[in-house]
Amino acid sequence: MNKGYLIAHVTVSDPVAYAEYARAAAAMQNFDPKIIAWSGQYENLEGESHERHVVFEFDSFAEAKRFYESPEYQAARSLRSGAASGTFVLVEGTGL
């Protein structure tokens, strides 16, 4: 089975409110994704630029989607509303 990846590109507009979202780790505990990349050095080569970048690896695409749609994550996500903007993408791995 191919892995699933949630890729987030985020720009924070309200650091205090965003910190509340970042602390909402209960959603992560139930799904235990592997963090492949978390901010750090980056270079925007094309498209809209964001200041934070995170790649989470899940056991499958379906598991990544279950995480994103879970009540726990949706509750955390509501804390992000108005505190940040960005792009979130689910991608299936190739299995190579």
N, CA and C atoms as an extended XYZ file, in Angstrom:
288
Properties=species:S:1:pos:R:3:atomname:S:1:resname:S:1:resid:I:1 pbc="F F F"
N         0.852       -1.181        0.000 N   MET     1
C         0.000        0.000        0.000 CA  MET     1
C         0.896        1.242        0.000 C   MET     1
N         0.558        2.221       -0.818 N   ASN     2
C         1.329        3.460       -0.911 CA  ASN     2
C         1.060        4.360        0.277 C   ASN     2
N         2.076        5.088        0.682 N   LYS     3
C         1.949        6.060        1.761 CA  LYS     3
C         1.089        7.230        1.302 C   LYS     3
N         0.570        7.984        2.264 N   GLY     4
C        -0.166        9.213        1.993 CA  GLY     4
C         0.552       10.365        2.653 C   GLY     4
N         0.524       11.519        2.015 N   TYR     5
C         1.222       12.689        2.527 CA  TYR     5
C         0.282       13.879        2.603 C   TYR     5
N         0.332       14.571        3.709 N   LEU     6
C        -0.358       15.852        3.857 CA  LEU     6
C         0.743       16.905        3.812 C   LEU     6
N         0.651       17.797        2.835 N   ILE     7
C         1.650       18.842        2.658 CA  ILE     7
C         0.969       20.175        2.926 C   ILE     7
N         1.530       20.934        3.866 N   ALA     8
C         0.963       22.226        4.251 CA  ALA     8
C         1.967       23.335        3.993 C   ALA     8
N         1.511       24.382        3.334 N   HIS     9
C         2.294       25.595        3.111 CA  HIS     9
C         1.500       26.722        3.775 C   HIS     9
N         2.072       27.369        4.785 N   VAL    10
C         1.300       28.275        5.638 CA  VAL    10
C         2.025       29.598        5.850 C   VAL    10
N         1.246       30.682        5.875 N   THR    11
C         1.730       31.993        6.292 CA  THR    11
C         0.877       32.426        7.477 C   THR    11
N         1.531       32.721        8.580 N   VAL    12
C         0.856       33.083        9.827 CA  VAL    12
C         0.633       34.590        9.888 C   VAL    12
N        -0.595       34.992       10.200 N   SER    13
C        -0.918       36.407       10.350 CA  SER    13
C        -1.157       36.793       11.810 C   SER    13
N        -1.487       35.809       12.654 N   ASP    14
C        -1.711       36.052       14.085 CA  ASP    14
C        -0.969       34.968       14.868 C   ASP    14
N         0.276       35.227       15.262 N   PRO    15
C         1.088       34.205       15.929 CA  PRO    15
C         0.491       33.668       17.231 C   PRO    15
N        -0.197       34.505       17.989 N   VAL    16
C        -0.781       34.059       19.259 CA  VAL    16
C        -1.899       33.046       18.991 C   VAL    16
N        -2.806       33.381       18.099 N   ALA    17
C        -3.894       32.464       17.769 CA  ALA    17
C        -3.363       31.201       17.091 C   ALA    17
N        -2.349       31.342       16.237 N   TYR    18
C        -1.781       30.184       15.556 CA  TYR    18
C        -1.124       29.237       16.546 C   TYR    18
N        -0.545       29.770       17.601 N   ALA    19
C         0.081       28.927       18.628 CA  ALA    19
C        -0.945       28.007       19.271 C   ALA    19
N        -2.178       28.479       19.419 N   GLU    20
C        -3.252       27.629       19.962 CA  GLU    20
C        -3.529       26.456       19.021 C   GLU    20
N        -3.547       26.727       17.732 N   TYR    21
C        -3.737       25.680       16.727 CA  TYR    21
C        -2.579       24.682       16.798 C   TYR    21
N        -1.366       25.187       16.864 N   ALA    22
C        -0.185       24.316       16.892 CA  ALA    22
C        -0.170       23.425       18.124 C   ALA    22
N        -0.731       23.897       19.221 N   ARG    23
C        -0.770       23.100       20.453 CA  ARG    23
C        -1.890       22.057       20.451 C   ARG    23
N        -2.770       22.110       19.480 N   ALA    24
C        -3.902       21.184       19.430 CA  ALA    24
C        -3.427       19.831       18.903 C   ALA    24
N        -2.583       19.166       19.656 N   ALA    25
C        -1.925       17.935       19.207 CA  ALA    25
C        -2.789       16.692       19.354 C   ALA    25
N        -3.930       16.789       19.968 N   ALA    26
C        -4.774       15.603       20.165 CA  ALA    26
C        -5.112       14.928       18.843 C   ALA    26
N        -5.307       15.711       17.807 N   ALA    27
C        -5.629       15.139       16.494 CA  ALA    27
C        -4.475       14.293       15.980 C   ALA    27
N        -3.262       14.705       16.230 N   MET    28
C        -2.083       13.966       15.769 CA  MET    28
C        -1.933       12.639       16.506 C   MET    28
N        -2.216       12.638       17.794 N   GLN    29
C        -1.990       11.448       18.609 CA  GLN    29
C        -2.760       10.236       18.108 C   GLN    29
N        -3.942       10.444       17.586 N   ASN    30
C        -4.763        9.326       17.115 CA  ASN    30
C        -4.285        8.750       15.783 C   ASN    30
N        -3.492        9.502       15.032 N   PHE    31
C        -3.077        9.074       13.698 CA  PHE    31
C        -1.570        8.845       13.577 C   PHE    31
N        -0.806        9.412       14.468 N   ASP    32
C         0.642        9.207       14.561 CA  ASP    32
C         1.374        9.321       13.216 C   ASP    32
N         1.219       10.467       12.529 N   PRO    33
C         1.957       10.618       11.267 CA  PRO    33
C         3.440       10.827       11.535 C   PRO    33
N         4.241       10.498       10.547 N   LYS    34
C         5.675       10.771       10.611 CA  LYS    34
C         5.889       12.154        9.997 C   LYS    34
N         6.622       13.006       10.677 N   ILE    35
C         6.908       14.333       10.144 CA  ILE    35
C         8.167       14.230        9.280 C   ILE    35
N         7.999       14.447        7.972 N   ILE    36
C         9.088       14.335        7.002 CA  ILE    36
C         9.858       15.653        6.913 C   ILE    36
N         9.145       16.765        6.929 N   ALA    37
C         9.773       18.089        6.868 CA  ALA    37
C         8.949       19.045        7.717 C   ALA    37
N         9.638       19.964        8.398 N   TRP    38
C         8.953       20.922        9.264 CA  TRP    38
C         9.707       22.238        9.178 C   TRP    38
N         9.170       23.160        8.407 N   SER    39
C         9.759       24.495        8.225 CA  SER    39
C        11.245       24.387        7.914 C   SER    39
N        12.084       25.095        8.643 N   GLY    40
C        13.505       25.072        8.332 CA  GLY    40
C        13.797       25.863        7.067 C   GLY    40
N        14.951       25.623        6.507 N   GLN    41
C        15.387       26.344        5.313 CA  GLN    41
C        14.541       25.934        4.112 C   GLN    41
N        14.159       26.917        3.318 N   TYR    42
C        13.428       26.629        2.083 CA  TYR    42
C        13.726       27.722        1.059 C   TYR    42
N        13.428       27.432       -0.164 N   GLU    43
C        13.557       28.402       -1.244 CA  GLU    43
C        12.320       28.270       -2.117 C   GLU    43
N        11.554       29.335       -2.222 N   ASN    44
C        10.364       29.323       -3.061 CA  ASN    44
C        10.787       29.474       -4.513 C   ASN    44
N        10.537       28.467       -5.319 N   LEU    45
C        10.972       28.481       -6.713 CA  LEU    45
C         9.891       28.957       -7.665 C   LEU    45
N         8.630       28.654       -7.365 N   GLU    46
C         7.517       29.063       -8.225 CA  GLU    46
C         6.267       29.203       -7.386 C   GLU    46
N         5.324       30.000       -7.859 N   GLY    47
C         4.029       30.125       -7.207 CA  GLY    47
C         4.061       30.971       -5.946 C   GLY    47
N         2.924       30.963       -5.264 N   GLU    48
C         2.759       31.763       -4.053 CA  GLU    48
C         3.715       31.292       -2.955 C   GLU    48
N         4.341       32.235       -2.304 N   SER    49
C         5.296       31.910       -1.251 CA  SER    49
C         4.611       31.881        0.115 C   SER    49
N         4.990       30.940        0.950 N   HIS    50
C         4.527       30.846        2.331 CA  HIS    50
C         5.744       30.695        3.224 C   HIS    50
N         5.581       31.018        4.489 N   GLU    51
C         6.734       31.028        5.401 CA  GLU    51
C         6.960       29.706        6.130 C   GLU    51
N         5.967       28.844        6.178 N   ARG    52
C         6.110       27.559        6.861 CA  ARG    52
C         5.691       26.442        5.928 C   ARG    52
N         6.395       25.313        6.047 N   HIS    53
C         6.129       24.163        5.188 CA  HIS    53
C         6.257       22.902        6.033 C   HIS    53
N         5.245       22.048        5.956 N   VAL    54
C         5.256       20.815        6.736 CA  VAL    54
C         4.799       19.668        5.845 C   VAL    54
N         5.485       18.534        5.952 N   VAL    55
C         5.086       17.326        5.228 CA  VAL    55
C         4.907       16.216        6.254 C   VAL    55
N         3.686       15.685        6.319 N   PHE    56
C         3.356       14.575        7.210 CA  PHE    56
C         3.181       13.314        6.377 C   PHE    56
N         3.740       12.206        6.823 N   GLU    57
C         3.590       10.930        6.135 CA  GLU    57
C         2.638       10.040        6.933 C   GLU    57
N         1.659        9.464        6.247 N   PHE    58
C         0.691        8.541        6.835 CA  PHE    58
C         0.840        7.177        6.173 C   PHE    58
N         0.280        6.162        6.764 N   ASP    59
C         0.372        4.808        6.223 CA  ASP    59
C        -0.271        4.675        4.844 C   ASP    59
N        -1.254        5.545        4.547 N   SER    60
C        -1.925        5.489        3.248 CA  SER    60
C        -2.586        6.841        2.965 C   SER    60
N        -2.992        7.029        1.717 N   PHE    61
C        -3.735        8.226        1.328 CA  PHE    61
C        -5.032        8.303        2.135 C   PHE    61
N        -5.713        7.157        2.261 N   ALA    62
C        -6.985        7.123        2.994 CA  ALA    62
C        -6.784        7.531        4.456 C   ALA    62
N        -5.684        7.101        5.061 N   GLU    63
C        -5.404        7.463        6.454 CA  GLU    63
C        -5.132        8.959        6.576 C   GLU    63
N        -4.417        9.533        5.627 N   ALA    64
C        -4.164       10.975        5.628 CA  ALA    64
C        -5.480       11.744        5.510 C   ALA    64
N        -6.361       11.261        4.651 N   LYS    65
C        -7.662       11.922        4.474 CA  LYS    65
C        -8.516       11.771        5.722 C   LYS    65
N        -8.484       10.594        6.362 N   ARG    66
C        -9.229       10.390        7.620 CA  ARG    66
C        -8.741       11.362        8.690 C   ARG    66
N        -7.416       11.558        8.756 N   PHE    67
C        -6.870       12.519        9.705 CA  PHE    67
C        -7.428       13.909        9.436 C   PHE    67
N        -7.308       14.379        8.189 N   TYR    68
C        -7.736       15.735        7.854 CA  TYR    68
C        -9.227       15.938        8.145 C   TYR    68
N       -10.024       14.931        7.880 N   GLU    69
C       -11.472       15.041        8.066 CA  GLU    69
C       -11.935       14.689        9.480 C   GLU    69
N       -11.034       14.238       10.327 N   SER    70
C       -11.413       13.807       11.673 CA  SER    70
C       -11.971       14.966       12.499 C   SER    70
N       -12.911       14.672       13.394 N   PRO    71
C       -13.448       15.722       14.276 CA  PRO    71
C       -12.352       16.398       15.097 C   PRO    71
N       -11.335       15.638       15.490 N   GLU    72
C       -10.250       16.211       16.295 CA  GLU    72
C        -9.475       17.259       15.496 C   GLU    72
N        -9.145       16.921       14.244 N   TYR    73
C        -8.391       17.886       13.449 CA  TYR    73
C        -9.273       19.060       13.037 C   TYR    73
N       -10.518       18.803       12.716 N   GLN    74
C       -11.400       19.899       12.331 CA  GLN    74
C       -11.577       20.891       13.482 C   GLN    74
N       -11.592       20.404       14.720 N   ALA    75
C       -11.647       21.300       15.876 CA  ALA    75
C       -10.376       22.141       15.956 C   ALA    75
N        -9.224       21.506       15.742 N   ALA    76
C        -7.959       22.241       15.740 CA  ALA    76
C        -7.934       23.233       14.576 C   ALA    76
N        -8.405       22.794       13.446 N   ARG    77
C        -8.414       23.637       12.243 CA  ARG    77
C        -9.204       24.921       12.465 C   ARG    77
N       -10.286       24.838       13.222 N   SER    78
C       -11.081       26.042       13.489 CA  SER    78
C       -10.255       27.085       14.244 C   SER    78
N        -9.261       26.652       15.010 N   LEU    79
C        -8.376       27.583       15.714 CA  LEU    79
C        -7.450       28.318       14.747 C   LEU    79
N        -7.182       27.700       13.609 N   ARG    80
C        -6.295       28.289       12.597 CA  ARG    80
C        -7.007       29.356       11.774 C   ARG    80
N        -8.319       29.270       11.694 N   SER    81
C        -9.096       30.202       10.887 CA  SER    81
C        -8.858       31.640       11.357 C   SER    81
N        -8.441       32.494       10.441 N   GLY    82
C        -8.160       33.880       10.777 CA  GLY    82
C        -6.756       34.110       11.311 C   GLY    82
N        -6.046       33.056       11.661 N   ALA    83
C        -4.691       33.181       12.204 CA  ALA    83
C        -3.629       32.893       11.151 C   ALA    83
N        -4.035       32.252       10.052 N   ALA    84
C        -3.073       31.872        9.017 CA  ALA    84
C        -3.801       31.595        7.710 C   ALA    84
N        -3.056       31.689        6.633 N   SER    85
C        -3.578       31.297        5.327 CA  SER    85
C        -2.591       30.310        4.725 C   SER    85
N        -3.068       29.529        3.786 N   GLY    86
C        -2.146       28.575        3.194 CA  GLY    86
C        -2.806       27.616        2.253 C   GLY    86
N        -2.022       26.635        1.864 N   THR    87
C        -2.466       25.584        0.963 CA  THR    87
C        -2.175       24.251        1.627 C   THR    87
N        -3.158       23.358        1.634 N   PHE    88
C        -3.006       22.015        2.200 CA  PHE    88
C        -3.356       21.035        1.098 C   PHE    88
N        -2.477       20.063        0.879 N   VAL    89
C        -2.653       19.121       -0.218 CA  VAL    89
C        -2.439       17.700        0.297 C   VAL    89
N        -3.292       16.766       -0.114 N   LEU    90
C        -3.071       15.338        0.150 CA  LEU    90
C        -2.498       14.724       -1.123 C   LEU    90
N        -1.449       13.923       -0.956 N   VAL    91
C        -0.781       13.298       -2.099 CA  VAL    91
C        -0.537       11.841       -1.790 C   VAL    91
N        -0.805       10.964       -2.765 N   GLU    92
C        -0.480        9.555       -2.611 CA  GLU    92
C         0.957        9.319       -3.056 C   GLU    92
N         1.691        8.547       -2.257 N   GLY    93
C         3.063        8.193       -2.620 CA  GLY    93
C         3.072        7.217       -3.783 C   GLY    93
N         4.226        7.050       -4.397 N   THR    94
C         4.336        6.187       -5.564 CA  THR    94
C         4.615        4.751       -5.201 C   THR    94
N         5.097        4.512       -3.992 N   GLY    95
C         5.431        3.155       -3.604 CA  GLY    95
C         6.779        2.700       -4.130 C   GLY    95
N         7.544        3.600       -4.697 N   LEU    96
C         8.874        3.259       -5.218 CA  LEU    96
C         9.877        3.164       -4.107 C   LEU    96
